[in-house]
Coordinates of C-alpha atoms and ligand atoms in Angstrom, one line a residue:
M110 CA -23.6 -14.7 -16.6
T111 CA -23.1 -11.1 -15.5
V112 CA -20.6 -8.6 -17.0
Q113 CA -18.6 -8.7 -13.8
T114 CA -18.3 -12.5 -13.7
A115 CA -17.5 -12.8 -17.4
L116 CA -14.7 -10.3 -17.0
L117 CA -13.3 -12.0 -14.0
Q118 CA -13.3 -15.4 -15.7
G119 CA -12.0 -14.1 -19.0
A120 CA -9.2 -12.1 -17.3
K121 CA -8.2 -15.1 -15.2
I122 CA -8.0 -17.5 -18.3
L123 CA -5.9 -15.0 -20.2
D124 CA -3.6 -14.3 -17.2
D125 CA -3.1 -18.0 -16.5
S126 CA -1.9 -18.4 -20.1
G127 CA 0.5 -15.5 -19.8
I128 CA -1.4 -13.1 -22.1
P129 CA -0.2 -9.6 -21.2
A130 CA -2.7 -6.9 -20.0
A131 CA -5.2 -9.7 -19.3
R132 CA -7.9 -7.6 -17.6
L133 CA -7.8 -4.9 -20.3
T134 CA -7.9 -7.6 -23.1
A135 CA -10.9 -9.2 -21.4
E136 CA -12.6 -5.9 -21.3
V137 CA -11.9 -5.1 -24.9
L138 CA -13.1 -8.6 -26.0
L139 CA -16.3 -8.5 -23.9
S140 CA -17.3 -5.0 -25.0
H141 CA -16.7 -6.2 -28.6
A142 CA -18.9 -9.2 -28.0
L143 CA -21.6 -7.0 -26.5
G144 CA -21.3 -4.3 -29.2
R145 CA -20.8 -1.7 -26.5
E146 CA -18.2 0.8 -25.3
R147 CA -15.9 -0.3 -22.5
T148 CA -17.6 2.2 -20.2
Y149 CA -20.7 0.0 -20.3
L150 CA -18.9 -2.7 -18.4
Y151 CA -18.3 -0.4 -15.5
S152 CA -21.8 1.2 -15.6
Y153 CA -23.6 -2.2 -15.7
P154 CA -21.4 -4.8 -13.9
E155 CA -24.5 -6.8 -12.9
A156 CA -26.1 -6.9 -16.4
D157 CA -26.7 -10.3 -17.9
I158 CA -24.6 -10.6 -21.0
G159 CA -27.0 -13.1 -22.8
D160 CA -26.2 -16.3 -24.6
L161 CA -25.1 -14.9 -27.9
A162 CA -22.5 -12.5 -26.4
W163 CA -21.3 -15.3 -24.2
L164 CA -20.7 -17.4 -27.2
H165 CA -18.8 -14.7 -29.1
Y166 CA -16.8 -13.8 -26.0
G167 CA -15.7 -17.4 -25.6
R168 CA -14.6 -17.6 -29.2
Y169 CA -12.7 -14.3 -28.9
L170 CA -10.9 -15.5 -25.8
H171 CA -10.0 -18.7 -27.5
E172 CA -8.6 -16.9 -30.5
R173 CA -6.6 -14.6 -28.2
L174 CA -5.2 -17.6 -26.4
Q175 CA -4.1 -19.0 -29.7
G176 CA -2.0 -15.9 -30.2
K177 CA -4.2 -13.9 -32.5
P178 CA -3.7 -10.1 -31.7
T179 CA -6.7 -8.4 -30.1
Q180 CA -6.9 -5.9 -32.9
Y181 CA -7.4 -8.7 -35.5
I182 CA -10.2 -10.0 -33.4
T183 CA -12.0 -6.6 -33.0
R184 CA -10.8 -5.5 -36.5
K185 CA -9.9 -2.0 -35.3
Q186 CA -7.0 0.0 -33.9
D187 CA -6.8 3.7 -32.9
F188 CA -4.1 5.8 -34.5
F189 CA -3.5 9.5 -33.9
G190 CA -7.0 9.7 -32.3
R191 CA -8.9 8.0 -35.1
E192 CA -10.2 4.5 -35.4
F193 CA -8.8 2.5 -38.3
R194 CA -10.2 -0.8 -39.5
V195 CA -7.5 -3.5 -39.7
S196 CA -7.4 -7.0 -41.1
P197 CA -4.7 -9.7 -41.2
D198 CA -3.8 -8.2 -44.6
V199 CA -2.3 -5.2 -42.9
L200 CA 0.2 -4.4 -40.1
I201 CA -1.6 -3.2 -36.9
P202 CA -0.6 0.5 -36.7
R203 CA 1.8 1.0 -33.8
P204 CA 1.9 4.0 -31.3
E205 CA 5.5 4.6 -32.3
T206 CA 4.4 5.4 -35.8
E207 CA 2.5 8.4 -34.4
H208 CA 6.0 10.0 -34.0
V209 CA 6.3 9.9 -37.8
I210 CA 3.2 12.0 -38.1
E211 CA 4.5 14.4 -35.4
Q212 CA 7.8 14.8 -37.2
V213 CA 6.0 15.6 -40.5
L214 CA 3.8 18.1 -38.8
A215 CA 6.8 19.7 -37.1
L216 CA 8.5 20.2 -40.5
N217 CA 5.4 22.4 -41.1
P218 CA 5.1 21.4 -44.7
H219 CA 2.8 22.9 -47.3
P220 CA 3.5 20.2 -49.7
S221 CA 1.6 19.8 -52.9
R222 CA 2.6 16.2 -53.3
I223 CA 3.1 13.7 -50.4
V224 CA 3.6 10.0 -51.0
D225 CA 3.3 7.4 -48.2
V226 CA 5.3 4.3 -49.3
G227 CA 3.9 1.0 -48.0
C228 CA 0.7 2.4 -46.7
G229 CA -0.7 -0.8 -45.1
S230 CA -4.0 0.2 -43.3
G231 CA -3.5 3.8 -44.5
A232 CA -2.7 5.0 -41.0
I233 CA 0.0 7.4 -42.1
A234 CA -1.5 8.5 -45.4
V235 CA -5.0 9.1 -44.0
T236 CA -3.8 10.9 -40.9
L237 CA -1.6 13.2 -42.9
S238 CA -4.3 13.9 -45.4
L239 CA -6.7 14.9 -42.5
E240 CA -4.1 16.7 -40.4
L241 CA -2.7 18.8 -43.3
G242 CA -6.0 19.1 -45.2
C243 CA -4.4 17.9 -48.5
V244 CA -4.4 15.1 -51.0
V245 CA -2.0 12.3 -50.2
F246 CA -0.7 9.6 -52.6
A247 CA 0.1 6.2 -51.2
T248 CA 1.6 3.0 -52.5
D249 CA 1.6 -0.6 -51.4
I250 CA 2.8 -3.8 -53.1
S251 CA -0.1 -5.7 -51.5
P252 CA -3.5 -5.3 -53.3
A253 CA -5.3 -6.5 -50.2
A254 CA -3.6 -3.9 -48.0
A255 CA -4.4 -1.2 -50.6
A256 CA -8.1 -2.2 -50.3
V257 CA -8.0 -1.8 -46.5
A258 CA -6.3 1.6 -46.9
R259 CA -9.0 2.7 -49.4
A260 CA -11.8 1.6 -47.1
N261 CA -10.2 3.6 -44.2
A262 CA -9.7 6.7 -46.3
A263 CA -13.4 6.6 -47.4
A264 CA -14.7 5.9 -43.9
L265 CA -12.6 8.8 -42.4
G266 CA -13.2 11.2 -45.2
A267 CA -9.6 11.5 -46.3
T268 CA -8.5 12.1 -49.9
V269 CA -5.9 9.5 -50.5
H270 CA -5.0 8.0 -53.9
I271 CA -3.6 4.6 -53.5
V272 CA -1.6 2.7 -56.1
V273 CA -0.5 -0.9 -56.0
C274 CA 3.1 -0.9 -57.0
D275 CA 6.7 -1.5 -55.9
L276 CA 7.8 1.4 -53.7
L277 CA 7.8 4.6 -55.9
A278 CA 8.0 2.9 -59.3
P279 CA 5.3 5.0 -61.1
V280 CA 6.4 8.3 -59.6
G281 CA 8.3 10.6 -62.0
A282 CA 11.5 12.5 -61.3
C283 CA 11.2 15.5 -58.9
E284 CA 7.4 15.1 -58.6
C285 CA 7.2 15.0 -54.8
D286 CA 7.7 17.4 -51.9
L287 CA 7.5 14.8 -49.1
V288 CA 8.1 11.1 -49.0
V289 CA 7.1 9.3 -45.8
S290 CA 7.3 5.6 -45.0
N291 CA 7.3 3.0 -42.3
P292 CA 9.0 0.3 -44.3
P293 CA 9.5 -3.4 -43.5
Y294 CA 12.7 -3.6 -41.4
V295 CA 12.9 -7.0 -39.8
P296 CA 16.1 -8.8 -40.8
K297 CA 15.3 -12.3 -42.2
S298 CA 17.3 -14.0 -39.4
Q299 CA 15.1 -12.4 -36.7
L300 CA 11.7 -13.6 -38.0
E301 CA 11.6 -16.6 -35.8
S302 CA 12.5 -14.6 -32.7
L303 CA 9.5 -12.2 -33.1
Q304 CA 6.6 -12.5 -30.7
R305 CA 4.2 -15.1 -31.9
E306 CA 1.4 -12.5 -32.3
V307 CA 3.6 -10.7 -34.8
R308 CA 5.3 -13.7 -36.5
D309 CA 2.3 -15.9 -36.9
Y310 CA -0.4 -13.3 -37.6
E311 CA 0.9 -10.1 -39.2
P312 CA 1.7 -10.1 -42.9
V313 CA 5.2 -11.1 -43.7
T314 CA 5.4 -8.6 -46.5
A315 CA 4.9 -5.9 -44.0
L316 CA 7.6 -7.1 -41.7
L317 CA 10.5 -8.7 -43.5
A318 CA 13.3 -6.7 -45.3
G319 CA 16.4 -8.7 -46.4
E320 CA 19.4 -10.2 -44.6
A321 CA 20.4 -6.9 -43.0
G322 CA 17.0 -5.3 -42.4
T323 CA 18.2 -2.0 -44.0
E324 CA 17.4 -3.0 -47.6
F325 CA 14.3 -0.8 -47.9
Y326 CA 16.2 2.2 -46.5
E327 CA 18.8 1.8 -49.3
R328 CA 16.1 1.6 -51.9
L329 CA 14.2 4.6 -50.4
A330 CA 17.4 6.7 -50.4
D331 CA 17.9 6.0 -54.1
E332 CA 14.3 6.4 -55.1
G333 CA 13.7 9.3 -52.8
K334 CA 16.6 11.2 -54.4
R335 CA 14.9 10.6 -57.8
V336 CA 11.3 11.6 -57.0
L337 CA 11.9 14.4 -54.5
R338 CA 12.4 17.9 -55.7
P339 CA 15.5 19.6 -54.2
G340 CA 14.6 20.8 -50.7
G341 CA 11.9 18.1 -50.3
Y342 CA 11.9 15.9 -47.2
I343 CA 11.9 12.2 -46.5
V344 CA 10.6 11.0 -43.1
L345 CA 11.1 7.3 -42.2
E346 CA 10.3 5.1 -39.2
L347 CA 13.4 3.4 -38.0
G348 CA 13.9 -0.2 -37.0
F349 CA 15.6 -1.0 -33.7
S350 CA 19.3 0.1 -33.7
F351 CA 19.1 1.5 -37.3
S352 CA 19.9 5.1 -36.5
E353 CA 23.6 4.9 -37.5
P354 CA 23.2 2.5 -40.5
V355 CA 20.4 4.7 -42.0
R356 CA 22.4 7.9 -41.4
S357 CA 25.3 6.4 -43.4
I358 CA 22.9 5.3 -46.2
F359 CA 21.7 8.9 -46.5
Q360 CA 25.2 10.4 -46.5
H361 CA 25.2 11.7 -50.1
G362 CA 22.6 14.0 -51.6
W363 CA 20.9 14.7 -48.3
D364 CA 21.2 17.4 -45.6
H365 CA 19.3 18.6 -42.5
I366 CA 19.4 15.0 -41.1
S367 CA 17.7 14.4 -37.8
V368 CA 16.8 11.3 -35.7
L369 CA 14.1 11.6 -33.1
P370 CA 13.5 9.1 -30.2
D371 CA 10.2 7.5 -29.3
L372 CA 8.7 7.6 -25.8
A373 CA 11.0 4.7 -24.8
G374 CA 14.1 6.8 -25.9
I375 CA 14.7 4.5 -28.9
P376 CA 15.8 6.4 -32.1
R377 CA 12.6 6.1 -34.1
V378 CA 12.1 8.7 -36.7
F379 CA 14.6 9.6 -39.4
A380 CA 14.2 12.8 -41.5
A381 CA 16.5 14.2 -44.2
R382 CA 16.2 16.9 -46.8
R383 CA 17.1 16.4 -50.4
T384 CA 19.9 18.8 -51.0
R385 CA 19.0 22.0 -52.9
Ligands
SAM49 C1 5.7 -1.9 -41.8 S1 4.3 -1.9 -42.9 C2 3.7 -0.3 -42.6 C3 2.2 -0.1 -42.8 C4 1.7 1.3 -42.4 N1 2.3 2.3 -43.2 C5 1.9 1.5 -41.0 O1 2.8 2.3 -40.6 O2 1.1 1.0 -40.1 C6 5.0 -1.9 -44.4 C7 4.1 -1.9 -45.6 O3 4.9 -1.9 -46.8 C8 4.4 -2.7 -47.8 N2 5.4 -3.1 -48.7 C9 6.3 -4.1 -48.6 N3 7.1 -4.2 -49.7 C10 6.8 -3.2 -50.5 C11 7.2 -2.7 -51.8 N4 8.2 -3.2 -52.4 N5 6.6 -1.6 -52.3 C12 5.5 -1.0 -51.7 N6 5.0 -1.5 -50.5 C13 5.7 -2.5 -49.9 C14 3.7 -3.9 -47.0 O4 2.7 -4.5 -47.8 C15 3.2 -3.1 -45.8 O5 1.9 -2.7 -46.0

């Protein structure tokens, strides 16, 4: 079986089952099975893939057809130009979340204490630590997610201290300069309507808020007010159509409020300053 034939067959099987980006997915899965970069597939289309890679490739295609996200098969996802390890214990970092990083960098902070709440894979905490060249603190309620974040911090050489706890519980009053978070924001009633890749594979603790979806924003507004020093910022990823509800949650005790859109024009990143 040559690279080219394996790709054609894999892409057709995926496409026939309605998997989006079938050709790209086949390329990612085949290069993962071969332990090679994707460029190899284009450089050596006539190369024989061998029995072992064929077996692995078949298994990966089967898993993807069942709905497993490609990133949980390859166990990796790029975020802000770096490769993060992911497992089903953590949310797969999304490209939209890179706007959270851009907003923090645009605020041009020189913070002595940053906390990333709900760090998951560590995508935000590790990236900020490396981009700003500083220590970042991070929390997550899931010990398994914290372990993934620790491994990513170590692999990428970031200094991130990770604590397993509920939001900002162990952080003292006025101890932070910047709080950042991509909190769970799916309303309970919408769980069933999520894509099966998300609903059946990503951790429910990373997705689900409460009945309204805004519950974590309410808690972060209260806790943010407590832990941020006056003049410190909070930067949050927004769930779909949450711009106005979150603005009204942050009505008192905050100023310099802004909401930035993502590339699709959807309001995506909320920022507010703790009043001085
Ligand atoms: C939407 S995910 C974000 C993960 C990562 N920051 C990212 O952007 O890819 C939300 C994270 O919050 C964590 N989480 C949920 N409830 C929490 C709580 N009460 N306290 C701390 N973390 C929580 C979940 O375990 C999950 O890792």
